[in-house]
Every structure is written in C-alpha cells, then in structure tokens.
GROMACS .gro file of C-alpha atoms in nm:
model
  489
    1UNK     CA    1  -0.006  -0.026   0.012
    2UNK     CA    2   0.099   0.351  -0.051
    3UNK     CA    3   0.376   0.553   0.172
    4UNK     CA    4   0.269   0.898   0.292
    5UNK     CA    5   0.454   1.149   0.111
    6UNK     CA    6   0.639   1.473   0.285
    7UNK     CA    7   0.369   1.716   0.165
    8UNK     CA    8   0.059   1.584   0.341
    9UNK     CA    9   0.190   1.287   0.566
   10UNK     CA   10  -0.110   1.300   0.807
   11UNK     CA   11  -0.403   1.293   0.520
   12UNK     CA   12  -0.204   1.022   0.351
   13UNK     CA   13  -0.144   0.844   0.663
   14UNK     CA   14  -0.525   0.853   0.753
   15UNK     CA   15  -0.589   0.724   0.378
   16UNK     CA   16  -0.359   0.442   0.405
   17UNK     CA   17  -0.515   0.321   0.736
   18UNK     CA   18  -0.870   0.360   0.584
   19UNK     CA   19  -0.782   0.174   0.253
   20UNK     CA   20  -0.618  -0.139   0.448
   21UNK     CA   21  -0.942  -0.149   0.666
   22UNK     CA   22  -1.142  -0.155   0.371
   23UNK     CA   23  -0.945  -0.391   0.155
   24UNK     CA   24  -0.916  -0.633   0.431
   25UNK     CA   25  -1.301  -0.629   0.455
   26UNK     CA   26  -1.347  -0.738   0.093
   27UNK     CA   27  -1.054  -0.961   0.076
   28UNK     CA   28  -1.242  -1.281   0.086
   29UNK     CA   29  -1.391  -1.184  -0.250
   30UNK     CA   30  -1.133  -0.979  -0.416
   31UNK     CA   31  -0.852  -1.225  -0.343
   32UNK     CA   32  -1.048  -1.542  -0.429
   33UNK     CA   33  -1.123  -1.391  -0.773
   34UNK     CA   34  -0.758  -1.271  -0.824
   35UNK     CA   35  -0.620  -1.625  -0.759
   36UNK     CA   36  -0.824  -1.767  -1.019
   37UNK     CA   37  -0.716  -1.508  -1.260
   38UNK     CA   38  -0.341  -1.580  -1.148
   39UNK     CA   39  -0.396  -1.956  -1.186
   40UNK     CA   40  -0.521  -1.888  -1.543
   41UNK     CA   41  -0.217  -1.662  -1.632
   42UNK     CA   42  -0.374  -1.316  -1.594
   43UNK     CA   43  -0.370  -1.023  -1.358
   44UNK     CA   44  -0.635  -0.869  -1.190
   45UNK     CA   45  -0.660  -0.545  -0.992
   46UNK     CA   46  -0.895  -0.346  -0.808
   47UNK     CA   47  -0.924  -0.015  -0.988
   48UNK     CA   48  -1.088   0.338  -1.021
   49UNK     CA   49  -1.346   0.443  -0.782
   50UNK     CA   50  -1.326   0.142  -0.570
   51UNK     CA   51  -0.973   0.222  -0.487
   52UNK     CA   52  -1.060   0.588  -0.439
   53UNK     CA   53  -1.353   0.491  -0.225
   54UNK     CA   54  -1.138   0.260  -0.018
   55UNK     CA   55  -0.909   0.527   0.052
   56UNK     CA   56  -1.180   0.749   0.170
   57UNK     CA   57  -1.332   0.486   0.405
   58UNK     CA   58  -1.645   0.441   0.196
   59UNK     CA   59  -1.591   0.131  -0.018
   60UNK     CA   60  -1.903  -0.036  -0.054
   61UNK     CA   61  -1.997  -0.404  -0.186
   62UNK     CA   62  -1.976  -0.296  -0.562
   63UNK     CA   63  -1.631  -0.334  -0.680
   64UNK     CA   64  -1.456  -0.265  -0.998
   65UNK     CA   65  -1.160  -0.470  -1.163
   66UNK     CA   66  -0.921  -0.437  -1.462
   67UNK     CA   67  -0.728  -0.713  -1.599
   68UNK     CA   68  -0.548  -0.799  -1.917
   69UNK     CA   69  -0.745  -1.096  -1.988
   70UNK     CA   70  -1.001  -1.037  -2.297
   71UNK     CA   71  -1.371  -1.050  -2.228
   72UNK     CA   72  -1.387  -1.414  -2.335
   73UNK     CA   73  -1.128  -1.531  -2.103
   74UNK     CA   74  -1.285  -1.334  -1.839
   75UNK     CA   75  -1.631  -1.512  -1.881
   76UNK     CA   76  -1.430  -1.856  -1.857
   77UNK     CA   77  -1.315  -1.742  -1.521
   78UNK     CA   78  -1.596  -1.593  -1.362
   79UNK     CA   79  -1.891  -1.840  -1.449
   80UNK     CA   80  -1.766  -2.143  -1.241
   81UNK     CA   81  -1.690  -1.883  -0.934
   82UNK     CA   82  -1.990  -1.582  -0.944
   83UNK     CA   83  -2.356  -1.674  -0.841
   84UNK     CA   84  -2.507  -1.478  -1.178
   85UNK     CA   85  -2.313  -1.336  -1.481
   86UNK     CA   86  -2.444  -1.066  -1.716
   87UNK     CA   87  -2.292  -0.962  -2.041
   88UNK     CA   88  -2.439  -0.635  -2.110
   89UNK     CA   89  -2.144  -0.407  -2.116
   90UNK     CA   90  -1.911  -0.699  -2.295
   91UNK     CA   91  -1.897  -0.481  -2.593
   92UNK     CA   92  -1.729  -0.230  -2.414
   93UNK     CA   93  -1.505  -0.494  -2.243
   94UNK     CA   94  -1.687  -0.531  -1.955
   95UNK     CA   95  -1.818  -0.854  -1.776
   96UNK     CA   96  -2.047  -0.811  -1.476
   97UNK     CA   97  -2.143  -1.074  -1.201
   98UNK     CA   98  -2.282  -1.116  -0.875
   99UNK     CA   99  -2.112  -1.300  -0.578
  100UNK     CA  100  -2.274  -1.422  -0.224
  101UNK     CA  101  -2.013  -1.455   0.021
  102UNK     CA  102  -1.957  -1.458   0.408
  103UNK     CA  103  -1.796  -1.135   0.524
  104UNK     CA  104  -1.730  -1.069   0.912
  105UNK     CA  105  -1.951  -1.307   1.008
  106UNK     CA  106  -2.272  -1.217   0.760
  107UNK     CA  107  -2.381  -1.304   0.410
  108UNK     CA  108  -2.332  -1.028   0.181
  109UNK     CA  109  -2.396  -0.960  -0.189
  110UNK     CA  110  -2.136  -0.813  -0.411
  111UNK     CA  111  -2.172  -0.661  -0.747
  112UNK     CA  112  -1.857  -0.707  -0.961
  113UNK     CA  113  -1.734  -0.572  -1.276
  114UNK     CA  114  -1.437  -0.670  -1.460
  115UNK     CA  115  -1.313  -0.463  -1.729
  116UNK     CA  116  -1.019  -0.538  -2.011
  117UNK     CA  117  -0.722  -0.280  -2.023
  118UNK     CA  118  -0.873  -0.064  -2.279
  119UNK     CA  119  -0.854   0.280  -2.432
  120UNK     CA  120  -1.178   0.438  -2.592
  121UNK     CA  121  -1.242   0.762  -2.804
  122UNK     CA  122  -1.485   0.951  -2.960
  123UNK     CA  123  -1.441   1.096  -3.338
  124UNK     CA  124  -1.605   1.414  -3.404
  125UNK     CA  125  -1.947   1.265  -3.542
  126UNK     CA  126  -1.990   0.953  -3.326
  127UNK     CA  127  -2.234   0.906  -3.014
  128UNK     CA  128  -2.049   0.580  -2.882
  129UNK     CA  129  -1.692   0.505  -2.768
  130UNK     CA  130  -1.458   0.328  -2.990
  131UNK     CA  131  -1.318   0.060  -2.762
  132UNK     CA  132  -0.982  -0.078  -2.814
  133UNK     CA  133  -0.818  -0.327  -2.561
  134UNK     CA  134  -0.457  -0.240  -2.411
  135UNK     CA  135  -0.167  -0.458  -2.268
  136UNK     CA  136  -0.063  -0.282  -1.959
  137UNK     CA  137  -0.239  -0.157  -1.649
  138UNK     CA  138  -0.042   0.173  -1.689
  139UNK     CA  139  -0.186   0.212  -2.044
  140UNK     CA  140  -0.530   0.170  -1.908
  141UNK     CA  141  -0.499   0.415  -1.604
  142UNK     CA  142  -0.411   0.686  -1.800
  143UNK     CA  143  -0.733   0.667  -2.001
  144UNK     CA  144  -0.915   0.723  -1.683
  145UNK     CA  145  -1.106   1.057  -1.634
  146UNK     CA  146  -0.947   1.197  -1.340
  147UNK     CA  147  -0.627   1.092  -1.128
  148UNK     CA  148  -0.823   1.015  -0.838
  149UNK     CA  149  -0.974   0.747  -1.037
  150UNK     CA  150  -0.672   0.636  -1.202
  151UNK     CA  151  -0.529   0.428  -0.916
  152UNK     CA  152  -0.517   0.058  -0.890
  153UNK     CA  153  -0.431  -0.216  -0.626
  154UNK     CA  154  -0.274  -0.546  -0.809
  155UNK     CA  155  -0.425  -0.859  -0.623
  156UNK     CA  156  -0.383  -1.075  -0.443
  157UNK     CA  157  -0.033  -0.919  -0.345
  158UNK     CA  158  -0.183  -0.577  -0.280
  159UNK     CA  159   0.074  -0.348  -0.461
  160UNK     CA  160  -0.051   0.010  -0.491
  161UNK     CA  161  -0.030   0.146  -0.827
  162UNK     CA  162  -0.040   0.540  -0.861
  163UNK     CA  163   0.127   0.670  -1.170
  164UNK     CA  164  -0.036   0.985  -1.201
  165UNK     CA  165  -0.034   1.107  -0.822
  166UNK     CA  166  -0.406   1.044  -0.787
  167UNK     CA  167  -0.316   0.997  -0.379
  168UNK     CA  168  -0.179   1.349  -0.380
  169UNK     CA  169  -0.482   1.482  -0.520
  170UNK     CA  170  -0.726   1.270  -0.315
  171UNK     CA  171  -0.544   1.433  -0.026
  172UNK     CA  172  -0.577   1.768  -0.166
  173UNK     CA  173  -0.943   1.715  -0.253
  174UNK     CA  174  -0.909   1.820  -0.616
  175UNK     CA  175  -0.990   1.680  -0.948
  176UNK     CA  176  -0.725   1.678  -1.239
  177UNK     CA  177  -0.715   1.479  -1.537
  178UNK     CA  178  -0.425   1.191  -1.600
  179UNK     CA  179  -0.326   1.360  -1.906
  180UNK     CA  180  -0.405   1.729  -2.030
  181UNK     CA  181  -0.771   1.778  -2.004
  182UNK     CA  182  -0.816   1.873  -2.347
  183UNK     CA  183  -0.706   1.503  -2.454
  184UNK     CA  184  -0.926   1.358  -2.181
  185UNK     CA  185  -1.259   1.540  -2.267
  186UNK     CA  186  -1.191   1.480  -2.670
  187UNK     CA  187  -1.165   1.106  -2.591
  188UNK     CA  188  -1.501   1.126  -2.401
  189UNK     CA  189  -1.677   1.477  -2.370
  190UNK     CA  190  -1.887   1.308  -2.101
  191UNK     CA  191  -1.596   1.325  -1.858
  192UNK     CA  192  -1.673   1.720  -1.855
  193UNK     CA  193  -2.021   1.646  -1.672
  194UNK     CA  194  -1.860   1.388  -1.466
  195UNK     CA  195  -1.631   1.655  -1.328
  196UNK     CA  196  -1.936   1.831  -1.223
  197UNK     CA  197  -2.058   1.507  -1.070
  198UNK     CA  198  -1.769   1.416  -0.866
  199UNK     CA  199  -1.725   1.772  -0.720
  200UNK     CA  200  -2.090   1.710  -0.621
  201UNK     CA  201  -2.055   1.387  -0.465
  202UNK     CA  202  -1.716   1.423  -0.318
  203UNK     CA  203  -1.696   1.787  -0.231
  204UNK     CA  204  -1.400   1.829  -0.427
  205UNK     CA  205  -1.256   2.132  -0.620
  206UNK     CA  206  -1.208   2.106  -0.986
  207UNK     CA  207  -0.823   2.239  -1.115
  208UNK     CA  208  -0.824   2.555  -1.303
  209UNK     CA  209  -0.678   2.394  -1.600
  210UNK     CA  210  -0.960   2.142  -1.591
  211UNK     CA  211  -1.226   2.429  -1.569
  212UNK     CA  212  -1.076   2.610  -1.838
  213UNK     CA  213  -1.086   2.305  -2.059
  214UNK     CA  214  -1.458   2.260  -2.001
  215UNK     CA  215  -1.505   2.603  -2.093
  216UNK     CA  216  -1.363   2.571  -2.424
  217UNK     CA  217  -1.495   2.232  -2.511
  218UNK     CA  218  -1.839   2.267  -2.358
  219UNK     CA  219  -2.008   2.222  -2.704
  220UNK     CA  220  -1.849   1.881  -2.764
  221UNK     CA  221  -2.106   1.736  -2.517
  222UNK     CA  222  -2.362   1.760  -2.799
  223UNK     CA  223  -2.213   1.428  -2.944
  224UNK     CA  224  -2.310   1.233  -2.640
  225UNK     CA  225  -2.634   1.062  -2.639
  226UNK     CA  226  -2.892   1.197  -2.439
  227UNK     CA  227  -2.946   0.867  -2.211
  228UNK     CA  228  -2.579   0.904  -2.112
  229UNK     CA  229  -2.600   1.278  -2.029
  230UNK     CA  230  -2.930   1.203  -1.828
  231UNK     CA  231  -2.765   0.944  -1.603
  232UNK     CA  232  -2.470   1.164  -1.528
  233UNK     CA  233  -2.700   1.447  -1.465
  234UNK     CA  234  -2.925   1.231  -1.225
  235UNK     CA  235  -2.597   1.117  -1.030
  236UNK     CA  236  -2.508   1.469  -0.991
  237UNK     CA  237  -2.879   1.592  -0.878
  238UNK     CA  238  -2.876   1.300  -0.614
  239UNK     CA  239  -2.528   1.387  -0.491
  240UNK     CA  240  -2.471   1.545  -0.118
  241UNK     CA  241  -2.366   1.882  -0.285
  242UNK     CA  242  -2.563   1.914  -0.583
  243UNK     CA  243  -2.577   2.299  -0.616
  244UNK     CA  244  -2.203   2.277  -0.617
  245UNK     CA  245  -2.222   2.060  -0.945
  246UNK     CA  246  -2.487   2.234  -1.115
  247UNK     CA  247  -2.313   2.568  -1.061
  248UNK     CA  248  -2.018   2.441  -1.240
  249UNK     CA  249  -2.232   2.326  -1.537
  250UNK     CA  250  -2.354   2.655  -1.535
  251UNK     CA  251  -2.019   2.864  -1.511
  252UNK     CA  252  -1.859   2.633  -1.774
  253UNK     CA  253  -2.131   2.669  -2.031
  254UNK     CA  254  -2.225   2.284  -2.032
  255UNK     CA  255  -2.536   2.383  -1.885
  256UNK     CA  256  -2.630   2.573  -2.193
  257UNK     CA  257  -2.614   2.237  -2.385
  258UNK     CA  258  -2.787   1.994  -2.152
  259UNK     CA  259  -3.017   2.207  -1.934
  260UNK     CA  260  -3.028   2.545  -2.081
  261UNK     CA  261  -3.337   2.637  -1.861
  262UNK     CA  262  -3.098   2.668  -1.567
  263UNK     CA  263  -2.850   2.935  -1.671
  264UNK     CA  264  -3.132   3.122  -1.832
  265UNK     CA  265  -3.255   3.197  -1.486
  266UNK     CA  266  -2.967   3.393  -1.393
  267UNK     CA  267  -3.092   3.722  -1.598
  268UNK     CA  268  -3.423   3.713  -1.406
  269UNK     CA  269  -3.525   3.879  -1.107
  270UNK     CA  270  -3.805   3.684  -0.841
  271UNK     CA  271  -4.063   3.935  -0.759
  272UNK     CA  272  -4.072   3.810  -0.417
  273UNK     CA  273  -3.716   3.771  -0.352
  274UNK     CA  274  -3.531   4.101  -0.539
  275UNK     CA  275  -3.230   4.068  -0.334
  276UNK     CA  276  -3.152   3.724  -0.532
  277UNK     CA  277  -3.244   3.629  -0.878
  278UNK     CA  278  -3.421   3.317  -0.952
  279UNK     CA  279  -3.094   3.111  -1.044
  280UNK     CA  280  -2.993   3.162  -0.690
  281UNK     CA  281  -3.321   3.102  -0.552
  282UNK     CA  282  -3.358   2.801  -0.711
  283UNK     CA  283  -3.035   2.649  -0.588
  284UNK     CA  284  -3.155   2.748  -0.250
  285UNK     CA  285  -3.487   2.599  -0.276
  286UNK     CA  286  -3.304   2.265  -0.412
  287UNK     CA  287  -3.108   2.264  -0.081
  288UNK     CA  288  -3.388   2.329   0.151
  289UNK     CA  289  -3.608   2.033  -0.043
  290UNK     CA  290  -3.299   1.797   0.045
  291UNK     CA  291  -3.318   1.896   0.399
  292UNK     CA  292  -3.701   1.787   0.411
  293UNK     CA  293  -3.608   1.437   0.232
  294UNK     CA  294  -3.696   1.126   0.502
  295UNK     CA  295  -3.607   0.823   0.278
  296UNK     CA  296  -3.286   0.925   0.129
  297UNK     CA  297  -3.222   1.144  -0.195
  298UNK     CA  298  -3.540   1.186  -0.385
  299UNK     CA  299  -3.523   1.255  -0.762
  300UNK     CA  300  -3.866   1.347  -0.834
  301UNK     CA  301  -3.843   1.620  -0.543
  302UNK     CA  302  -3.511   1.751  -0.638
  303UNK     CA  303  -3.600   1.765  -1.031
  304UNK     CA  304  -3.922   1.967  -0.933
  305UNK     CA  305  -3.718   2.175  -0.705
  306UNK     CA  306  -3.451   2.266  -0.971
  307UNK     CA  307  -3.732   2.308  -1.261
  308UNK     CA  308  -4.012   2.480  -1.046
  309UNK     CA  309  -3.934   2.842  -1.187
  310UNK     CA  310  -3.798   2.775  -1.521
  311UNK     CA  311  -4.105   2.917  -1.657
  312UNK     CA  312  -4.038   3.270  -1.530
  313UNK     CA  313  -3.784   3.384  -1.839
  314UNK     CA  314  -4.099   3.338  -2.084
  315UNK     CA  315  -4.340   3.504  -1.870
  316UNK     CA  316  -4.179   3.798  -1.699
  317UNK     CA  317  -4.353   4.148  -1.741
  318UNK     CA  318  -4.275   4.492  -1.622
  319UNK     CA  319  -4.580   4.628  -1.457
  320UNK     CA  320  -4.646   5.003  -1.457
  321UNK     CA  321  -4.584   5.024  -1.074
  322UNK     CA  322  -4.238   4.910  -1.105
  323UNK     CA  323  -4.318   4.551  -1.002
  324UNK     CA  324  -4.193   4.258  -1.224
  325UNK     CA  325  -4.465   3.976  -1.251
  326UNK     CA  326  -4.452   3.615  -1.376
  327UNK     CA  327  -4.789   3.524  -1.441
  328UNK     CA  328  -4.898   3.166  -1.508
  329UNK     CA  329  -4.505   3.078  -1.490
  330UNK     CA  330  -4.602   2.747  -1.326
  331UNK     CA  331  -4.823   2.639  -1.618
  332UNK     CA  332  -4.563   2.756  -1.878
  333UNK     CA  333  -4.291   2.584  -1.639
  334UNK     CA  334  -4.481   2.255  -1.650
  335UNK     CA  335  -4.483   2.228  -2.031
  336UNK     CA  336  -4.112   2.339  -2.041
  337UNK     CA  337  -4.028   2.044  -1.786
  338UNK     CA  338  -4.179   1.796  -2.000
  339UNK     CA  339  -4.014   1.923  -2.289
  340UNK     CA  340  -3.669   1.911  -2.145
  341UNK     CA  341  -3.718   1.588  -1.969
  342UNK     CA  342  -3.882   1.408  -2.271
  343UNK     CA  343  -3.536   1.543  -2.464
  344UNK     CA  344  -3.331   1.386  -2.186
  345UNK     CA  345  -3.513   1.079  -2.237
  346UNK     CA  346  -3.664   1.048  -1.878
  347UNK     CA  347  -3.947   0.805  -1.844
  348UNK     CA  348  -4.299   0.911  -1.906
  349UNK     CA  349  -4.375   0.861  -1.551
  350UNK     CA  350  -4.099   1.058  -1.396
  351UNK     CA  351  -4.209   1.344  -1.663
  352UNK     CA  352  -4.587   1.338  -1.546
  353UNK     CA  353  -4.480   1.363  -1.186
  354UNK     CA  354  -4.233   1.623  -1.178
  355UNK     CA  355  -4.427   1.831  -1.435
  356UNK     CA  356  -4.737   1.807  -1.236
  357UNK     CA  357  -4.530   1.942  -0.928
  358UNK     CA  358  -4.404   2.216  -1.099
  359UNK     CA  359  -4.766   2.310  -1.219
  360UNK     CA  360  -4.898   2.280  -0.863
  361UNK     CA  361  -4.610   2.457  -0.665
  362UNK     CA  362  -4.787   2.811  -0.663
  363UNK     CA  363  -5.132   2.670  -0.559
  364UNK     CA  364  -5.089   2.705  -0.174
  365UNK     CA  365  -4.997   3.076  -0.215
  366UNK     CA  366  -5.392   3.121  -0.287
  367UNK     CA  367  -5.440   2.984   0.070
  368UNK     CA  368  -5.346   3.302   0.249
  369UNK     CA  369  -5.421   3.296   0.612
  370UNK     CA  370  -5.664   2.984   0.577
  371UNK     CA  371  -5.978   3.129   0.399
  372UNK     CA  372  -6.001   2.807   0.177
  373UNK     CA  373  -6.314   2.618   0.189
  374UNK     CA  374  -6.307   2.238   0.272
  375UNK     CA  375  -6.389   2.222  -0.093
  376UNK     CA  376  -6.071   2.377  -0.202
  377UNK     CA  377  -5.874   2.164   0.029
  378UNK     CA  378  -6.011   1.856  -0.122
  379UNK     CA  379  -5.947   1.982  -0.460
  380UNK     CA  380  -5.591   2.047  -0.330
  381UNK     CA  381  -5.542   1.705  -0.225
  382UNK     CA  382  -5.735   1.533  -0.531
  383UNK     CA  383  -5.477   1.740  -0.774
  384UNK     CA  384  -5.188   1.645  -0.604
  385UNK     CA  385  -5.276   1.251  -0.576
  386UNK     CA  386  -4.990   1.070  -0.469
  387UNK     CA  387  -4.749   1.346  -0.499
  388UNK     CA  388  -4.902   1.532  -0.211
  389UNK     CA  389  -4.639   1.463   0.042
  390UNK     CA  390  -4.355   1.578  -0.229
  391UNK     CA  391  -4.574   1.874  -0.299
  392UNK     CA  392  -4.557   1.957   0.079
  393UNK     CA  393  -4.183   1.971   0.074
  394UNK     CA  394  -4.149   2.161  -0.232
  395UNK     CA  395  -4.398   2.446  -0.124
  396UNK     CA  396  -4.219   2.479   0.209
  397UNK     CA  397  -3.891   2.496   0.028
  398UNK     CA  398  -3.989   2.753  -0.211
  399UNK     CA  399  -3.982   2.997   0.086
  400UNK     CA  400  -3.632   3.167   0.063
  401UNK     CA  401  -3.740   3.522   0.215
  402UNK     CA  402  -3.473   3.669   0.451
  403UNK     CA  403  -3.807   3.843   0.605
  404UNK     CA  404  -3.847   3.608   0.942
  405UNK     CA  405  -4.148   3.736   1.011
  406UNK     CA  406  -4.281   3.655   0.634
  407UNK     CA  407  -4.129   3.319   0.658
  408UNK     CA  408  -4.269   3.238   0.990
  409UNK     CA  409  -4.630   3.336   0.873
  410UNK     CA  410  -4.592   3.135   0.570
  411UNK     CA  411  -4.469   2.825   0.760
  412UNK     CA  412  -4.757   2.849   1.005
  413UNK     CA  413  -5.025   2.912   0.722
  414UNK     CA  414  -4.885   2.575   0.570
  415UNK     CA  415  -4.894   2.406   0.886
  416UNK     CA  416  -5.246   2.514   0.917
  417UNK     CA  417  -5.339   2.361   0.594
  418UNK     CA  418  -5.171   2.037   0.654
  419UNK     CA  419  -5.370   2.023   0.964
  420UNK     CA  420  -5.684   2.080   0.767
  421UNK     CA  421  -5.570   1.787   0.536
  422UNK     CA  422  -5.537   1.562   0.813
  423UNK     CA  423  -5.848   1.635   0.958
  424UNK     CA  424  -6.033   1.585   0.643
  425UNK     CA  425  -5.854   1.268   0.550
  426UNK     CA  426  -5.924   1.123   0.893
  427UNK     CA  427  -6.285   1.224   0.840
  428UNK     CA  428  -6.343   1.146   0.433
  429UNK     CA  429  -6.038   0.941   0.308
  430UNK     CA  430  -5.927   1.218   0.079
  431UNK     CA  431  -5.655   1.030  -0.087
  432UNK     CA  432  -5.926   0.817  -0.247
  433UNK     CA  433  -6.202   1.066  -0.337
  434UNK     CA  434  -6.466   0.929  -0.564
  435UNK     CA  435  -6.839   0.980  -0.613
  436UNK     CA  436  -7.081   0.866  -0.368
  437UNK     CA  437  -7.218   0.626  -0.631
  438UNK     CA  438  -7.022   0.411  -0.852
  439UNK     CA  439  -7.073   0.373  -1.236
  440UNK     CA  440  -7.291   0.044  -1.193
  441UNK     CA  441  -7.517   0.211  -0.959
  442UNK     CA  442  -7.550   0.514  -1.182
  443UNK     CA  443  -7.657   0.305  -1.492
  444UNK     CA  444  -7.905   0.132  -1.282
  445UNK     CA  445  -8.051   0.456  -1.139
  446UNK     CA  446  -8.072   0.633  -1.480
  447UNK     CA  447  -8.149   0.302  -1.640
  448UNK     CA  448  -7.892   0.380  -1.917
  449UNK     CA  449  -7.639   0.174  -2.057
  450UNK     CA  450  -7.241   0.215  -2.106
  451UNK     CA  451  -7.150   0.539  -2.280
  452UNK     CA  452  -7.080   0.908  -2.241
  453UNK     CA  453  -7.347   1.011  -2.060
  454UNK     CA  454  -7.245   0.768  -1.756
  455UNK     CA  455  -6.888   0.961  -1.743
  456UNK     CA  456  -7.075   1.294  -1.742
  457UNK     CA  457  -7.280   1.179  -1.447
  458UNK     CA  458  -6.974   1.034  -1.276
  459UNK     CA  459  -6.794   1.373  -1.315
  460UNK     CA  460  -7.099   1.552  -1.190
  461UNK     CA  461  -7.094   1.345  -0.869
  462UNK     CA  462  -6.740   1.377  -0.817
  463UNK     CA  463  -6.754   1.778  -0.822
  464UNK     CA  464  -7.034   1.725  -0.612
  465UNK     CA  465  -6.859   1.504  -0.361
  466UNK     CA  466  -6.543   1.748  -0.381
  467UNK     CA  467  -6.789   2.061  -0.303
  468UNK     CA  468  -6.986   1.914  -0.012
  469UNK     CA  469  -6.796   1.615   0.097
  470UNK     CA  470  -6.964   1.283   0.198
  471UNK     CA  471  -7.344   1.238   0.088
  472UNK     CA  472  -7.585   1.007   0.206
  473UNK     CA  473  -7.717   0.749  -0.070
  474UNK     CA  474  -8.066   0.925  -0.087
  475UNK     CA  475  -7.928   1.249  -0.098
  476UNK     CA  476  -7.689   1.148  -0.402
  477UNK     CA  477  -7.978   0.954  -0.567
  478UNK     CA  478  -8.170   1.240  -0.564
  479UNK     CA  479  -7.898   1.500  -0.663
  480UNK     CA  480  -7.817   1.252  -0.959
  481UNK     CA  481  -8.211   1.229  -1.071
  482UNK     CA  482  -8.219   1.594  -1.062
  483UNK     CA  483  -7.898   1.661  -1.270
  484UNK     CA  484  -8.043   1.395  -1.518
  485UNK     CA  485  -8.348   1.562  -1.556
  486UNK     CA  486  -8.168   1.877  -1.686
  487UNK     CA  487  -7.983   1.688  -1.928
  488UNK     CA  488  -8.292   1.507  -2.098
  489UNK     CA  489  -8.453   1.862  -2.118
   0.00000   0.00000   0.00000
C-alpha cells in the first residue's frame, strides 16, 4: 500500500489506514477472484472508484476490477465462480457478475465488474466510444477520467499503483486529469459532466486547467447521447452537494447544452425576493428540499425543485408600478419541464410527476391565512394525488425570504393547511376521493347503458363530492336524478 509523502503526511497516512481496513473487509471476495485470474495466467487489480472509495473509507460492495484478460477469457474464469453473470457491457470490454459471500460473519452480496485494459475515444461525429484493448495497466490508467480514479491495487499481493499522483490529489481534494484535460475530454466529452458530478458527490474542487478546458470544449457534449447525459445529471442531482455541481455546469457553459433552462434563470429577478435572482433562489430551494427528505435522496422532488421556476423567463412582465410579474409561470414551466425531460429521455412516469409538481407549486399561495373552503382543500389533495407529500416539501422549500416574520407566517399557514388536510383525511379518506355512487349504480338508477352519459354523470357526482363532502346515498341519488332531468330537457 502507498507510503505517505512529505507534503501531506497526516492526510495520506489516514488514507492508508482507511484503505487497508476497507481492503481487508472485501479480501475474501477480491483475493479469491484474483487467485483464479492468476491460475489462468492473467493479472487482476482493483481499480478506479473502488480504490478511491477505499482510500476515503467508503468502499461498498460494488467492486471494479481491471485485467489483461480479454472478455471471453474473463467469462471462462468468472462463470464457475459467480452466482450470476451478465454480458450487457461486453462490447465495451466489461463483464458483470454477482457473488454472495460470508464476510465479517454475515452473508453479503457483491456486485463485481471486470473490465479488460482498454482505451476509448470519440470521433467528431460518433455518439458511442470506440473501444480498443490495451496490454498494460499503466495504459489503462492513463485513459481514466481523473487522477483520483486512476489508481489501482494489484491483487492478491496488494501492490498500490499510482502513476498520476492520484493519492496526492485525493489528499488535496482536487480533480485533475491524468493527461491534459483537452485530450481527456476529446476522448470522451461526458467526462466534463463527470467533473461536475464528482465535485458534487465528493465535495472536491476542480483544477483551474480542467475548468478552462470545460469552458473551451463545452460544445463537444452535443455528440454524447441524451441517455448518458441524463444518467450523469441524475448522479449529480442525487449527490450530497448538487448545487456545487450545477453551478459548475452553468459557469462552464455545459448547462447551455444539457439544461439551458437553468442558466437562463440568472438574468431574471424574482418578484418576491429582489435581493437574489431566480437562479440563486432555485439552488436554495433545491438545498431546502433536500433538507426535508426523509427516505434518502428523492430524484422526483429534487428535479421539481430545480425546475419549478423555469417558466419565469418566458412570462416576465414589467408592470406600471415598477414590479416584475411572472403570471402563469407555473403552467408554462410545467410544459417546459415536460419538453426538457423528454429530450433527456426520462421515463414518462417521472416526466408526468415532475411536471405536475411544477404546475402545482404555486397553488398554496392562494391559501393566504386559511380562508380556503373544505372544498378547496379537497381539490388541492385530489390534484396532488400521490404527490401530496412531495408537494408539501416543495412548497415549504420555495420560501427563501430573509424576512423572518414573513417566513414564519408562511410556515404557520402551511402548518394550518396540513392540519386541515389531516382532519379531512381522517373524516373522508381524501386520498381516494370518488363519487358517492359508482358507475354500475349510476347506470341502474338512470336506466342507461355504458356510454358518454355515464362519464358525465360520474364527473357531476365527483364535483358534488368535492364541493360538499360525503353524501348519504338517498341524497346522492336525488341529486343525480335532478341533474339527469336537466340533461334530458
């Protein structure tokens, strides 16, 4: 394992201790696999993020290895050893497998990827990397994205390999490229987004020469597929410090190509918060939404927080009294959200949910000091549907005013709305609001078969239910017959 250098001996010594501890934990799996490669005449090394995370004391059960064995040889070695094998990435030299093993007295499941030494590069028109295999681990490491991911531990002897001083950069918490950043980003432009993602995940700084290359080469991201861009963006947004990564995307111009709605917010002033522009406000809302998460990172909530105000640039109006307004920006924003997420190849379900939250995020501001009727509260719950909890969090996060009295008043008002919702839910099962008569009962009462008339009757009874709450059956039947008489007239 590595020796501490003179520049930062304490940090590197601590990294050594963490790495030894982490590697000892996974040794029953890693060493067993390495011995099998040795017996077959090949080398195996733990590599990349796995080594980085071991040095940071956060190595999980996802292990990345590199080898001089070609994919067909890797398959021959791992098939008798693994509990499951998949070949999804074999075109890129990667074989995946699953191994269940007893570690530290407990059964654990490991996800393993073994990748042949390789180099990959884009040409000017390609959306997919061209893969060629290498013959040395040094050749493999120089093609890695950043020096902190260009370290390896040869197994089973546990020899530390660090030709690009990744350990020093890890101690300094800085992201640099093994070669020149221009060469690295030319090989794979997605690495520019990875720089922002790792800055957000690890809270590292990006070296000035790397930032400069990102600015100069931002347009190269256009040749990368939308799916790969989306996956990197998701990892960034779900990280512990997404605002840091998003700011880097905006400052380097990458966001202009992958999420142009975000930098567009920098020029707009929020009518409620004139001391900051909408861009700053958006990043604060994202961080405040994260603080309200209860079950880990929530992509739906975070995307809604990030996109909730993107309709403001298109709806900005300068009023005669000097104010700036953004009327209906939530409706426009919902449409823009759908368009952007569709372009990034998100699932239809996620697009629907995030767009709906953007559309509803201002609804609460009509609540004021509690003057909504029970009918309005029911409609709020009905319109939010299964997104109600996220809507609560998004709405609360959207308050970024420095006026403590105003912030307290808004918080109390929303407390009051949630209390009313809870009371009505207890009384009326708001989550599953439906008419007091179902479709079969409607057809029987009206003596009408299936058709558009039944849909209209159902909608009438649903509106009646929302307006008045639960009705006795006789009252619902009478109301239905009265409505039907007006339809026949």
